[in-house]
PDB file of C-alpha atoms in Angstrom:
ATOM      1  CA  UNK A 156     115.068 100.024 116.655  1.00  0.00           C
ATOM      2  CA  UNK A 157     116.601 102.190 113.965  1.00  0.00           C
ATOM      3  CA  UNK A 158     114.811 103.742 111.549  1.00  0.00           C
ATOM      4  CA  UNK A 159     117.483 103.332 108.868  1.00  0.00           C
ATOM      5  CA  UNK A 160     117.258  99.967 109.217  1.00  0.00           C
ATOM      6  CA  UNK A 161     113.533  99.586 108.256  1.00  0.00           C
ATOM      7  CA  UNK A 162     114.500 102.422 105.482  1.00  0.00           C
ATOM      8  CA  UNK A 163     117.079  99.774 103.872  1.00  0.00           C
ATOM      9  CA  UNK A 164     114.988  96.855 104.180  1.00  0.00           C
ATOM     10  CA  UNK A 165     111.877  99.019 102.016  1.00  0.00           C
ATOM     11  CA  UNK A 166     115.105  99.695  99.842  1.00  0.00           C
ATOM     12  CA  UNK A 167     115.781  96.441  98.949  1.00  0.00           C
ATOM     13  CA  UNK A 168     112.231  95.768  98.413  1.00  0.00           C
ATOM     14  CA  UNK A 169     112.409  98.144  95.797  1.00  0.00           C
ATOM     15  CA  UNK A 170     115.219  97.706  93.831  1.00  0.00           C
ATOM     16  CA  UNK A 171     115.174  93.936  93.630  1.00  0.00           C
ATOM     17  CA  UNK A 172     110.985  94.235  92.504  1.00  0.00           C
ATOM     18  CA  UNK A 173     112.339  96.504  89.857  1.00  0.00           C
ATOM     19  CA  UNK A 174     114.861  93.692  88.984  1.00  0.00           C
ATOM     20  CA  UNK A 175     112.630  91.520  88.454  1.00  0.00           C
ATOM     21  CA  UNK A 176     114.101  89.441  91.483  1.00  0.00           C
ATOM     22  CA  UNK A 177     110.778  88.167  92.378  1.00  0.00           C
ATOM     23  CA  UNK A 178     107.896  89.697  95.063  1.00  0.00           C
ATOM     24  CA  UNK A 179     108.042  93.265  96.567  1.00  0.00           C
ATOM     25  CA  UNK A 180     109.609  92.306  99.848  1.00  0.00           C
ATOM     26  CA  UNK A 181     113.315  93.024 101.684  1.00  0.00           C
ATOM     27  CA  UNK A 182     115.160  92.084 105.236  1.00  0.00           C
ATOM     28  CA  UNK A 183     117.910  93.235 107.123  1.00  0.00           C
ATOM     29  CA  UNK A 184     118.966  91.417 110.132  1.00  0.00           C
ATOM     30  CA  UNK A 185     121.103  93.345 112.756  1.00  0.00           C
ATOM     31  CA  UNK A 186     123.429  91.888 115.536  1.00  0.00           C
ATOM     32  CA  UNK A 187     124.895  94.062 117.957  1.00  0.00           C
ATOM     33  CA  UNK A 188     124.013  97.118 116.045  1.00  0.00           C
ATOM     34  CA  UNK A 189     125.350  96.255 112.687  1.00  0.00           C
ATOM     35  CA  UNK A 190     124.094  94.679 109.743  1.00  0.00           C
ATOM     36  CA  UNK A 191     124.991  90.922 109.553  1.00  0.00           C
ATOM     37  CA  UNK A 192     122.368  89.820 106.626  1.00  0.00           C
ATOM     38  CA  UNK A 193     120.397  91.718 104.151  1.00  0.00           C
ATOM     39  CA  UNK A 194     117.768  89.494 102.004  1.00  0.00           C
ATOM     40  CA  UNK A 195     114.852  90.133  99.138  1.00  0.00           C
ATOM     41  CA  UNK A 196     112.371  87.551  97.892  1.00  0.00           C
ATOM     42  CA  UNK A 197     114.253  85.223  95.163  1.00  0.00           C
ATOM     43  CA  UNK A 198     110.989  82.801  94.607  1.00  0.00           C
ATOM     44  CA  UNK A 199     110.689  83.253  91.015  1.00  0.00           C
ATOM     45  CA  UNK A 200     113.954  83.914  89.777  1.00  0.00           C
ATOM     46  CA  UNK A 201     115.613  81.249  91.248  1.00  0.00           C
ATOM     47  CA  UNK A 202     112.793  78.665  91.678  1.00  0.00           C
ATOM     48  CA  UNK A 203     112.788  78.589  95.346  1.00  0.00           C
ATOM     49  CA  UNK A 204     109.419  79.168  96.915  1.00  0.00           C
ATOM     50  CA  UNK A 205     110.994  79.163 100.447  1.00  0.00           C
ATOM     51  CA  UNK A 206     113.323  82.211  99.077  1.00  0.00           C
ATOM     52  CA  UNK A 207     111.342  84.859 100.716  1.00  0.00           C
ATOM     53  CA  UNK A 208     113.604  88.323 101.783  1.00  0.00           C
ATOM     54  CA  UNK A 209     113.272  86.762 105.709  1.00  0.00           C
ATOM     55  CA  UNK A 210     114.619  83.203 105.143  1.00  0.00           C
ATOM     56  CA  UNK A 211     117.701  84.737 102.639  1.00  0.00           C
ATOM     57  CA  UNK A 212     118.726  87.351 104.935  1.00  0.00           C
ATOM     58  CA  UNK A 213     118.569  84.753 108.054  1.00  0.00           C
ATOM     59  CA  UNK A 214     120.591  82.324 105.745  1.00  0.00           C
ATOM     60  CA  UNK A 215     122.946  85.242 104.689  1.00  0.00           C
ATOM     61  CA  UNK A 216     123.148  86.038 108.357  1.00  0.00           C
ATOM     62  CA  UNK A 217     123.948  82.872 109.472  1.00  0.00           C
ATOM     63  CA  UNK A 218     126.562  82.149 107.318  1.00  0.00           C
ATOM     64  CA  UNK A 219     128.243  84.968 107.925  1.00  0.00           C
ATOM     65  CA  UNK A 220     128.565  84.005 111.777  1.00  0.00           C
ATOM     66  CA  UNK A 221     129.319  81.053 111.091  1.00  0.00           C
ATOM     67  CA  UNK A 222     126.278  79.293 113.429  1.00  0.00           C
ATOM     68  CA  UNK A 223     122.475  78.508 113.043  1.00  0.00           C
ATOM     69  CA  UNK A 224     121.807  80.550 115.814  1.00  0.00           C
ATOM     70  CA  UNK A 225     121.541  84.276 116.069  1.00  0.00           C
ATOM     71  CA  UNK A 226     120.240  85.065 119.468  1.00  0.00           C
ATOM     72  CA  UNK A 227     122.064  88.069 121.364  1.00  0.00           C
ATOM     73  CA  UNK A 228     121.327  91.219 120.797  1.00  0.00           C
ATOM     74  CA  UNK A 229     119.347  90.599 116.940  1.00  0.00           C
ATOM     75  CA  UNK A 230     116.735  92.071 115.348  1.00  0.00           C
ATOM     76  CA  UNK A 231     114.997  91.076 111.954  1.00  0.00           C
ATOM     77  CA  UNK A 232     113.718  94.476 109.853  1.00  0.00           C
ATOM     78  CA  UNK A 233     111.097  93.454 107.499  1.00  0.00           C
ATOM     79  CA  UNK A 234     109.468  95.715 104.856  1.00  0.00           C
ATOM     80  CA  UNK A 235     106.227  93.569 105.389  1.00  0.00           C
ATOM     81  CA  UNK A 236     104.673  91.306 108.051  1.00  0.00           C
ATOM     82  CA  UNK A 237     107.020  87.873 107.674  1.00  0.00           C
ATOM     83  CA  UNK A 238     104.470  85.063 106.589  1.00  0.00           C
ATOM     84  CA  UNK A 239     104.250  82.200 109.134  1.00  0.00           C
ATOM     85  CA  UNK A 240     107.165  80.198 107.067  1.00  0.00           C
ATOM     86  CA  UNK A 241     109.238  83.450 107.333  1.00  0.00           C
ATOM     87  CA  UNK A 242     107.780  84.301 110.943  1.00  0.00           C
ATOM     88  CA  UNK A 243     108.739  80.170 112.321  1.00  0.00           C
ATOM     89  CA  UNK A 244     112.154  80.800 110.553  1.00  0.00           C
ATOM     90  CA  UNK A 245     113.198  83.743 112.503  1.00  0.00           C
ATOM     91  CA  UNK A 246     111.980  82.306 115.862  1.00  0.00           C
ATOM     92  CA  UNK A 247     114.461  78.898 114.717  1.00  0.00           C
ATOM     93  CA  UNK A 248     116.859  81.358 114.329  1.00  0.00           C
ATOM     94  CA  UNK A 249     116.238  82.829 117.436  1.00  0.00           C
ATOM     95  CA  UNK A 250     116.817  86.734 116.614  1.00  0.00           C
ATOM     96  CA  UNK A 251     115.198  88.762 119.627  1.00  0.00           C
ATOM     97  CA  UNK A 252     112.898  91.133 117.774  1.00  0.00           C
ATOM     98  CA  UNK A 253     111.179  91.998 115.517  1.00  0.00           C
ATOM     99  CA  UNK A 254     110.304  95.205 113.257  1.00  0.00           C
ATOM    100  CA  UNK A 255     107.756  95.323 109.954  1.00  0.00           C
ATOM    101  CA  UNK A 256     106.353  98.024 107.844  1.00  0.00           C
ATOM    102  CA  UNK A 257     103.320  96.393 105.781  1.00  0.00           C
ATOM    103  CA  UNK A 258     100.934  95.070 107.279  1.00  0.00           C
ATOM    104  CA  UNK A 259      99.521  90.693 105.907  1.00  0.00           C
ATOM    105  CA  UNK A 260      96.404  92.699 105.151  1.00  0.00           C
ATOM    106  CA  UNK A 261      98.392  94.547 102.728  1.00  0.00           C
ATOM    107  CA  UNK A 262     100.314  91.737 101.478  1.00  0.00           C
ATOM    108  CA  UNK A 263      96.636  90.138 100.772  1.00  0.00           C
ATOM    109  CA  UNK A 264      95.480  93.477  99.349  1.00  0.00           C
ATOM    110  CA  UNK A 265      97.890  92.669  97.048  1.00  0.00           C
ATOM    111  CA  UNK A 266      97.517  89.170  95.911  1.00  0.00           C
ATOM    112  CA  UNK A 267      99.643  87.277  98.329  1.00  0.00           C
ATOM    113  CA  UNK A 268      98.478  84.366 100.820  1.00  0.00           C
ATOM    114  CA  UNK A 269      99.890  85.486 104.076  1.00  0.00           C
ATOM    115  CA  UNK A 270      96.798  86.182 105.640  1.00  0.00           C
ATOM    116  CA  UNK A 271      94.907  83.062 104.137  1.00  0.00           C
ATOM    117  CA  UNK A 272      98.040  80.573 105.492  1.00  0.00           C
ATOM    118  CA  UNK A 273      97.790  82.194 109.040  1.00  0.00           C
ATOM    119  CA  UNK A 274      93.943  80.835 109.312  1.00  0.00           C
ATOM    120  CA  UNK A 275      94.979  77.456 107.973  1.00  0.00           C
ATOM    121  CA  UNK A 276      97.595  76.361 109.491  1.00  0.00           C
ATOM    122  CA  UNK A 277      96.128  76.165 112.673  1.00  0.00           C
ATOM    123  CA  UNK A 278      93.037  74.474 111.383  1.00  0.00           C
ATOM    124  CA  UNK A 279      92.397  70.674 112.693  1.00  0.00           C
ATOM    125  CA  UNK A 280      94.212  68.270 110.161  1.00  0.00           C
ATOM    126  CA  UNK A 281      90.634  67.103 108.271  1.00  0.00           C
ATOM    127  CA  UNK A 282      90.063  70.737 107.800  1.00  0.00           C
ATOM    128  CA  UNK A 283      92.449  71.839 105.906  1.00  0.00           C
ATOM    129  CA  UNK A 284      92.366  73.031 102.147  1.00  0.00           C
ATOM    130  CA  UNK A 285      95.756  70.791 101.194  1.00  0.00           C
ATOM    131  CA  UNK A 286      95.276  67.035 102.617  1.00  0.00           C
ATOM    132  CA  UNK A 287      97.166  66.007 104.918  1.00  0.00           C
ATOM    133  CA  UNK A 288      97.449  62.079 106.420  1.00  0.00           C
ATOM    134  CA  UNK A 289      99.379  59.786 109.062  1.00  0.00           C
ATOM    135  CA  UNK A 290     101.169  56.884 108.416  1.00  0.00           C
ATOM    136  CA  UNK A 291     104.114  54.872 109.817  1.00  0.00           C
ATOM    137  CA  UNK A 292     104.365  56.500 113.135  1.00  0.00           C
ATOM    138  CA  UNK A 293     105.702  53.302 114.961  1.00  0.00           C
ATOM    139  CA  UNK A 294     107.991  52.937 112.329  1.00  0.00           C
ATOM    140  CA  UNK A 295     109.078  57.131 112.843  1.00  0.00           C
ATOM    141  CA  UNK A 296     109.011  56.620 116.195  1.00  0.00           C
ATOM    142  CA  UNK A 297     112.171  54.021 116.484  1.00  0.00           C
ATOM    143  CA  UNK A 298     114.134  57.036 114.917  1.00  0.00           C
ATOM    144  CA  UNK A 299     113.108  59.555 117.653  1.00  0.00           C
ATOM    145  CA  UNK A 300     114.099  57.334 120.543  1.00  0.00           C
ATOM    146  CA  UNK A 301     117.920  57.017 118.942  1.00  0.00           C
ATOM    147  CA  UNK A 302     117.564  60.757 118.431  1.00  0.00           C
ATOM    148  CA  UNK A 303     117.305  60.284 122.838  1.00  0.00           C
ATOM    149  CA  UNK A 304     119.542  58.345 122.832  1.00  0.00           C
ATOM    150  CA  UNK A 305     122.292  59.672 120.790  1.00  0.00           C
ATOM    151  CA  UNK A 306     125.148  61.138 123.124  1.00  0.00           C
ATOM    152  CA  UNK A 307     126.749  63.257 120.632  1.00  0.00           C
ATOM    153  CA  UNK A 308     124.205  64.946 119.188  1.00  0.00           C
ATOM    154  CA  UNK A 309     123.907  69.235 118.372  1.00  0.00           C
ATOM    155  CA  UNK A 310     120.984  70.293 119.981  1.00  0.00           C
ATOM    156  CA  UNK A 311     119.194  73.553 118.265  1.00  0.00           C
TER     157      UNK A 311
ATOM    158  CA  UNK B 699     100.029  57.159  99.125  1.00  0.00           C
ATOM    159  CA  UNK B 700     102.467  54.540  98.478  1.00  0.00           C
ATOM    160  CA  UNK B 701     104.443  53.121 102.311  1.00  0.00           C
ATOM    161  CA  UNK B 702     107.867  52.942 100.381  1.00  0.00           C
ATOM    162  CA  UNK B 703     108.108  56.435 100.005  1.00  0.00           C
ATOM    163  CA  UNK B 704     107.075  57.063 103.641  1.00  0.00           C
ATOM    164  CA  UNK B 705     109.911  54.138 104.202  1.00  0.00           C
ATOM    165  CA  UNK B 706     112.366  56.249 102.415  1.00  0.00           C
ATOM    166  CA  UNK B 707     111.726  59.505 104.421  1.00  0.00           C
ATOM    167  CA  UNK B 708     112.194  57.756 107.971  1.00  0.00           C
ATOM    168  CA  UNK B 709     115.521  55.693 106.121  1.00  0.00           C
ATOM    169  CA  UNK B 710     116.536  59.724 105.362  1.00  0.00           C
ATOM    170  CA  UNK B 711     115.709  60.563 108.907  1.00  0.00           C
ATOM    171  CA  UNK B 712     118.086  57.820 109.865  1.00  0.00           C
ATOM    172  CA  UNK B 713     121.026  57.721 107.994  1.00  0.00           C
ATOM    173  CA  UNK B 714     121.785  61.090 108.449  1.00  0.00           C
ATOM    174  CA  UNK B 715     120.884  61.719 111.938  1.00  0.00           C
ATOM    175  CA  UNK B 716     123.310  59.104 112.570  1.00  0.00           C
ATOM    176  CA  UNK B 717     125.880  60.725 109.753  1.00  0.00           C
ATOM    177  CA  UNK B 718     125.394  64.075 111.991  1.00  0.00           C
ATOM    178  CA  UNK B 719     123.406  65.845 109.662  1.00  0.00           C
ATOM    179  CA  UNK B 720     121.118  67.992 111.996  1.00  0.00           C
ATOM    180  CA  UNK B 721     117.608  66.205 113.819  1.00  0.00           C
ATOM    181  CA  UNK B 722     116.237  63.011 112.959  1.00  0.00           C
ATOM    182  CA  UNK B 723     113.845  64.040 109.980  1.00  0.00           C
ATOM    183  CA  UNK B 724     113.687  63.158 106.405  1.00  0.00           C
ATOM    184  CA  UNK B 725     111.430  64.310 103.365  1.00  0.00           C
ATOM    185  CA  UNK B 726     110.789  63.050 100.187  1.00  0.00           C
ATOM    186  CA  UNK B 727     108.578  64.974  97.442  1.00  0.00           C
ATOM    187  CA  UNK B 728     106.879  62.840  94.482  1.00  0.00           C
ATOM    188  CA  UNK B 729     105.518  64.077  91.831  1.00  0.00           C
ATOM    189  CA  UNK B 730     103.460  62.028  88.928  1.00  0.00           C
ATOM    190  CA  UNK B 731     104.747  58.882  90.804  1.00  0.00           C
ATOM    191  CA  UNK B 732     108.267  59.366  90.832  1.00  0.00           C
ATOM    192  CA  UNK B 733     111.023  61.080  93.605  1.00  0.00           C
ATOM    193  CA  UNK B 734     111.388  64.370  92.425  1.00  0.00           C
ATOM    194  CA  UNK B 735     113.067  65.640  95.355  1.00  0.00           C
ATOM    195  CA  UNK B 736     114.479  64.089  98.989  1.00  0.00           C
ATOM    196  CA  UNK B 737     115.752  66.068 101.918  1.00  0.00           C
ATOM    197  CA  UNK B 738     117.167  65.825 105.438  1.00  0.00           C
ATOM    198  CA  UNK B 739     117.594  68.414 108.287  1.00  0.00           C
ATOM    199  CA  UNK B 740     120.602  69.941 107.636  1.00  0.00           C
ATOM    200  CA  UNK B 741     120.181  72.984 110.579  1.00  0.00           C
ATOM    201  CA  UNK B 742     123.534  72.285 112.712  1.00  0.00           C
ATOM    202  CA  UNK B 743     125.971  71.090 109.509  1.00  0.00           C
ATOM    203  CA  UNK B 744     125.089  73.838 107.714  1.00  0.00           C
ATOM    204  CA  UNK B 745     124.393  76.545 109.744  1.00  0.00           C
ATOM    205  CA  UNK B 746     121.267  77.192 108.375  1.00  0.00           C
ATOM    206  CA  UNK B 747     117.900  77.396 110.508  1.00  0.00           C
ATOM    207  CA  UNK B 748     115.943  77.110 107.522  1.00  0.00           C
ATOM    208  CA  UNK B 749     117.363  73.832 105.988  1.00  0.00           C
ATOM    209  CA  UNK B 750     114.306  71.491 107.761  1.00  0.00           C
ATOM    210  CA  UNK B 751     114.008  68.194 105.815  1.00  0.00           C
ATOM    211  CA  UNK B 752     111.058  69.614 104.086  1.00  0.00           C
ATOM    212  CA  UNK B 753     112.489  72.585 103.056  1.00  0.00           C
ATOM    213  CA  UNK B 754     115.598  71.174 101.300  1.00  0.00           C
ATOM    214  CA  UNK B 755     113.830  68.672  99.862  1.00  0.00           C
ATOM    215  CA  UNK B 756     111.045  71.792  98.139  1.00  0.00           C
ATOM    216  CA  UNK B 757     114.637  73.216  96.879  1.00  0.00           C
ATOM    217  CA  UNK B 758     115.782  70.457  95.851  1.00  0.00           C
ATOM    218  CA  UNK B 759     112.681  69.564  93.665  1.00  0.00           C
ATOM    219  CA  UNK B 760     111.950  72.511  92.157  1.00  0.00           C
ATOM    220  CA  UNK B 761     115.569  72.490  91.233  1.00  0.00           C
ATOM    221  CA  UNK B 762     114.908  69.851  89.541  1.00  0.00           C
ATOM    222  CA  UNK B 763     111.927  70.810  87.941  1.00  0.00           C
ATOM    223  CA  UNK B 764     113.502  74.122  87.061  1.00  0.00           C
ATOM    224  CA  UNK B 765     110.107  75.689  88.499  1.00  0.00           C
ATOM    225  CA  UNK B 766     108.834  77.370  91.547  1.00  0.00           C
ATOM    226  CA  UNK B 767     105.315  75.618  91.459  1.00  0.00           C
ATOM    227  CA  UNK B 768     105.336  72.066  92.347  1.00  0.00           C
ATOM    228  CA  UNK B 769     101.474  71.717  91.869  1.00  0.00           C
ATOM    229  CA  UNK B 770      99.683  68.602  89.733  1.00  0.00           C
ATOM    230  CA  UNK B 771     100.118  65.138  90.969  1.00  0.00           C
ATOM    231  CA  UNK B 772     102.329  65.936  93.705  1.00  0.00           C
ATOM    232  CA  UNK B 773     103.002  64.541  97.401  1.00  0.00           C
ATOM    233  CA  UNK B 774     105.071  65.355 100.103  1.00  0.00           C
ATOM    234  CA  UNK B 775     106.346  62.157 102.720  1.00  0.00           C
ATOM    235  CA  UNK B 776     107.556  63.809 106.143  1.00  0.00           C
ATOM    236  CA  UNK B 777     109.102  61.545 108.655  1.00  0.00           C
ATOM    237  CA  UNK B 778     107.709  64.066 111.000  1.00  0.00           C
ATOM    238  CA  UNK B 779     104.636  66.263 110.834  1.00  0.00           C
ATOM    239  CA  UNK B 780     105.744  69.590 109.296  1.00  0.00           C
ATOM    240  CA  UNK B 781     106.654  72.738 111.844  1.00  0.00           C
ATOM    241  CA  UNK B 782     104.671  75.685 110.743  1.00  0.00           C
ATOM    242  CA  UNK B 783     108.173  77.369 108.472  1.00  0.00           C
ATOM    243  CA  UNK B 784     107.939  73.555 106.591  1.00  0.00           C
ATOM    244  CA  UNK B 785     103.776  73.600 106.135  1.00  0.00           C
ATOM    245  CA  UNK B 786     103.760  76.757 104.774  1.00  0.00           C
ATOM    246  CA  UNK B 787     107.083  76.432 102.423  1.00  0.00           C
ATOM    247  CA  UNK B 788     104.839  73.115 101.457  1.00  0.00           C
ATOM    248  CA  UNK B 789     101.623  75.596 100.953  1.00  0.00           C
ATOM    249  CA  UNK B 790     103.877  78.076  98.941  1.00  0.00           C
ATOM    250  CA  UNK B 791     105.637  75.393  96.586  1.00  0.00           C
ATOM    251  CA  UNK B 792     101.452  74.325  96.117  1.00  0.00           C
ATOM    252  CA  UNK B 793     102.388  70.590  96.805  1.00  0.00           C
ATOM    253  CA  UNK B 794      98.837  68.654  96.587  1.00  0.00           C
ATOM    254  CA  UNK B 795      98.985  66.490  99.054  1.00  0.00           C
ATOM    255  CA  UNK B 796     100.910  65.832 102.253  1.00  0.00           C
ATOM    256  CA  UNK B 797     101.847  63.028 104.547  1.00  0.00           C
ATOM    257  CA  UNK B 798     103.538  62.437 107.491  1.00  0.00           C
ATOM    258  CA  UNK B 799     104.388  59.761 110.654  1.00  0.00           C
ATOM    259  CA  UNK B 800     105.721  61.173 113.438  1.00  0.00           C
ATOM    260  CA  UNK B 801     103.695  63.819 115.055  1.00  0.00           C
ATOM    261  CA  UNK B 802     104.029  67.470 116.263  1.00  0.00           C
ATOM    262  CA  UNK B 803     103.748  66.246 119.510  1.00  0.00           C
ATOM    263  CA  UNK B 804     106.445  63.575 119.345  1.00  0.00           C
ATOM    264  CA  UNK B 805     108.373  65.969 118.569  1.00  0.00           C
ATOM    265  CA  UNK B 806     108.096  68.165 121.176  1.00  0.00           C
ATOM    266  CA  UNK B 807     108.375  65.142 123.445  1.00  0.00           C
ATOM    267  CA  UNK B 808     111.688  65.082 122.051  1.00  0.00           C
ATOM    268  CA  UNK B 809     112.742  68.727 122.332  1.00  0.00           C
ATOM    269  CA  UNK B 810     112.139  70.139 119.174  1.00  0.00           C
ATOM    270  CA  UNK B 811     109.538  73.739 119.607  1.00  0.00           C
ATOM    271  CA  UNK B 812     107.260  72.772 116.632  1.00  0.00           C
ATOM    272  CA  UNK B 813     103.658  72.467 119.229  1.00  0.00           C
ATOM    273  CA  UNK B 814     104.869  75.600 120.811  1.00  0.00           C
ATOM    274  CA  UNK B 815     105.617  77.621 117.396  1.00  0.00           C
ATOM    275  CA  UNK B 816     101.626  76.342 116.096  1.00  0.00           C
ATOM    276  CA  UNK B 817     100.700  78.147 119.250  1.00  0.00           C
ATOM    277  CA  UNK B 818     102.807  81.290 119.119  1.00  0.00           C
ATOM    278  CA  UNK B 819     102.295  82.402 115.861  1.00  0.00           C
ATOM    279  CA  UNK B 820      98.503  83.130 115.825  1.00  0.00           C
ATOM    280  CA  UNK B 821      98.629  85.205 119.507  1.00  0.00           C
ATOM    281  CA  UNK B 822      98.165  88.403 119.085  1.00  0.00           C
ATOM    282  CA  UNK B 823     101.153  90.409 118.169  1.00  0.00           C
ATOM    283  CA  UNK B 824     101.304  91.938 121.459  1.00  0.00           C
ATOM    284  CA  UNK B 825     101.115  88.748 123.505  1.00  0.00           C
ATOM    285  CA  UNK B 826     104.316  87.209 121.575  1.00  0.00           C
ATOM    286  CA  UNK B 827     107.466  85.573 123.256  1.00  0.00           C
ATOM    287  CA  UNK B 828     109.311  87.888 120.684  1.00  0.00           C
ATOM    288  CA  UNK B 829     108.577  91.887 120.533  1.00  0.00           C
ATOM    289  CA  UNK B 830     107.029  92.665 117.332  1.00  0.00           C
ATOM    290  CA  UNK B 831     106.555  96.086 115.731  1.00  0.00           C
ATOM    291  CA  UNK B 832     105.011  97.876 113.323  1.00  0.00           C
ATOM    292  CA  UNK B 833     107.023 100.907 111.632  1.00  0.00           C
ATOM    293  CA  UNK B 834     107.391 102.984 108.187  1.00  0.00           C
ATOM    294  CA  UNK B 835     104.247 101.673 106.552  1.00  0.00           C
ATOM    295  CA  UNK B 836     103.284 104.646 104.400  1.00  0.00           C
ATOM    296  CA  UNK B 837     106.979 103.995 102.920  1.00  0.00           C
ATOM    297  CA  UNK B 838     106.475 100.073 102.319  1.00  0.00           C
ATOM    298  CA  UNK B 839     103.182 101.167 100.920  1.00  0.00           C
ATOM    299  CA  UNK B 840     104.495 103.019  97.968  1.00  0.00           C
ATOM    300  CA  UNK B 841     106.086  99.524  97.314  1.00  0.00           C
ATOM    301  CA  UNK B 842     103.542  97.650  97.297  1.00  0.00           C
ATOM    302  CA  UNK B 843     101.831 100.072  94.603  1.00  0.00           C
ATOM    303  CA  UNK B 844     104.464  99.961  92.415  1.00  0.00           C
ATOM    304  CA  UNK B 845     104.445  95.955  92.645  1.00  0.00           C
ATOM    305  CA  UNK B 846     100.261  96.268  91.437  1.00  0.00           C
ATOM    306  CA  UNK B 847     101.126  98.550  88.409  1.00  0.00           C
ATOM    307  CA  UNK B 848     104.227  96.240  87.541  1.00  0.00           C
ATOM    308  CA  UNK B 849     103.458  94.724  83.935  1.00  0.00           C
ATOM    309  CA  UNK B 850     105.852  92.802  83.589  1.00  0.00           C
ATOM    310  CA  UNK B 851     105.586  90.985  87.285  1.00  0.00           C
ATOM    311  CA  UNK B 852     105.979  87.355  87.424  1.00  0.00           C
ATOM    312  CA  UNK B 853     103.042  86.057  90.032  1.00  0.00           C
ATOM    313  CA  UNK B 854     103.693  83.102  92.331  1.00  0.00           C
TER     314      UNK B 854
END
């Protein structure tokens, strides 16, 4: 852990919210010591509600390897808590740890739904606030089984 | 709920599972009755982690509607039950309803860490597979003030 790290990623928080880039949040993902991906949220300016500071910098990241995986020697610095989307992304990624300065209290404090998707995604299915239904699983299921069957597949 | 546009999200999962795409798992998003969006996992041919079926096809609809807020008449068909990064990009983009035929559990049957990521991400932070930190919050705090006095803030 490097304080300078966590410094840039509150950095980029701040510059891009004064740039009207979209929420007050930055990333900075670090392999072997060195910056490989920096990110800021990019929901509202470029209409992508999965472009939170977390999923650019892992996507900035990754590119720049050159591989969907990061795991060796990674870290993820996050100027607040990652939301679960941005917390599930970094664990697909597979970066080894992970730093944060706000807290998802202070992100609700604030106005955002971190805290409130944290209780509901874990709810039973007929609980939830946004419905959710099955259908078609014998039909899904074929796919799966070629999925098993497939010899030349890229696991991840 | 209309079947063919379950039918289309499995055909997704499909094709491009067998083109090589990434995992066998398709999306489609419909809004007022008509396919504003389809995706398919994309993780290994793009090197990107975050490209799930569901997520590309969010991007690829509000692309299309040139907006980051899907909500009003819409529906999201999963050839899978969403991982926790895909239900809450699906909670952020405020889709209104959501359906889906395999399950999480079929996919974990089939390798994929969805079951174990619903688990992991509401433990405690200390109990995590991945270290998690808190640092520099007094700093990310000033942030967050300056994102409440912001005037001209676009909310989301």
């Amino acid at each position: 852990m490097k304080i300078e790290f966590m410094q840039r990623a509150i950095q980029l928080s701040l510059e891009n919210m004064r740039k009207g880039s979209g929420g007050p949040f930055g990333a900075v993902i670090v392999k072997n010591g060195k910056i490989l991906g920096e990110g800021w949220n990019q929901v509202t300016s470029t209409n992508d509600p999965s472009a939170h500071a977390e999923v650019v910098a892992i996507r900035e990241a990754c590119k720049n390897l050159n591989h969907f995986d990061l795991e060796g020697e990674s870290e993820i610095y996050c100027s607040c808590e990652p939301c679960p989307m941005c917390l599930s992304a970094i664990y697909w990624a597979r970066i080894d740890k992970i730093y944060f300065a706000n807290t998802r209290q202070d992100a609700a404090n604030i106005g955002f739904d971190d805290e409130f998707l944290y209780q509901e995604i874990v709810r039973p299915l007929p609980d939830r606030k946004v419905p959710i239904r099955q259908y078609c699983r014998e039909e899904a299921q074929a796919v799966f089984t070629e999925w098993m069957q497939k010899t030349d597949k890229v696991l991840y």
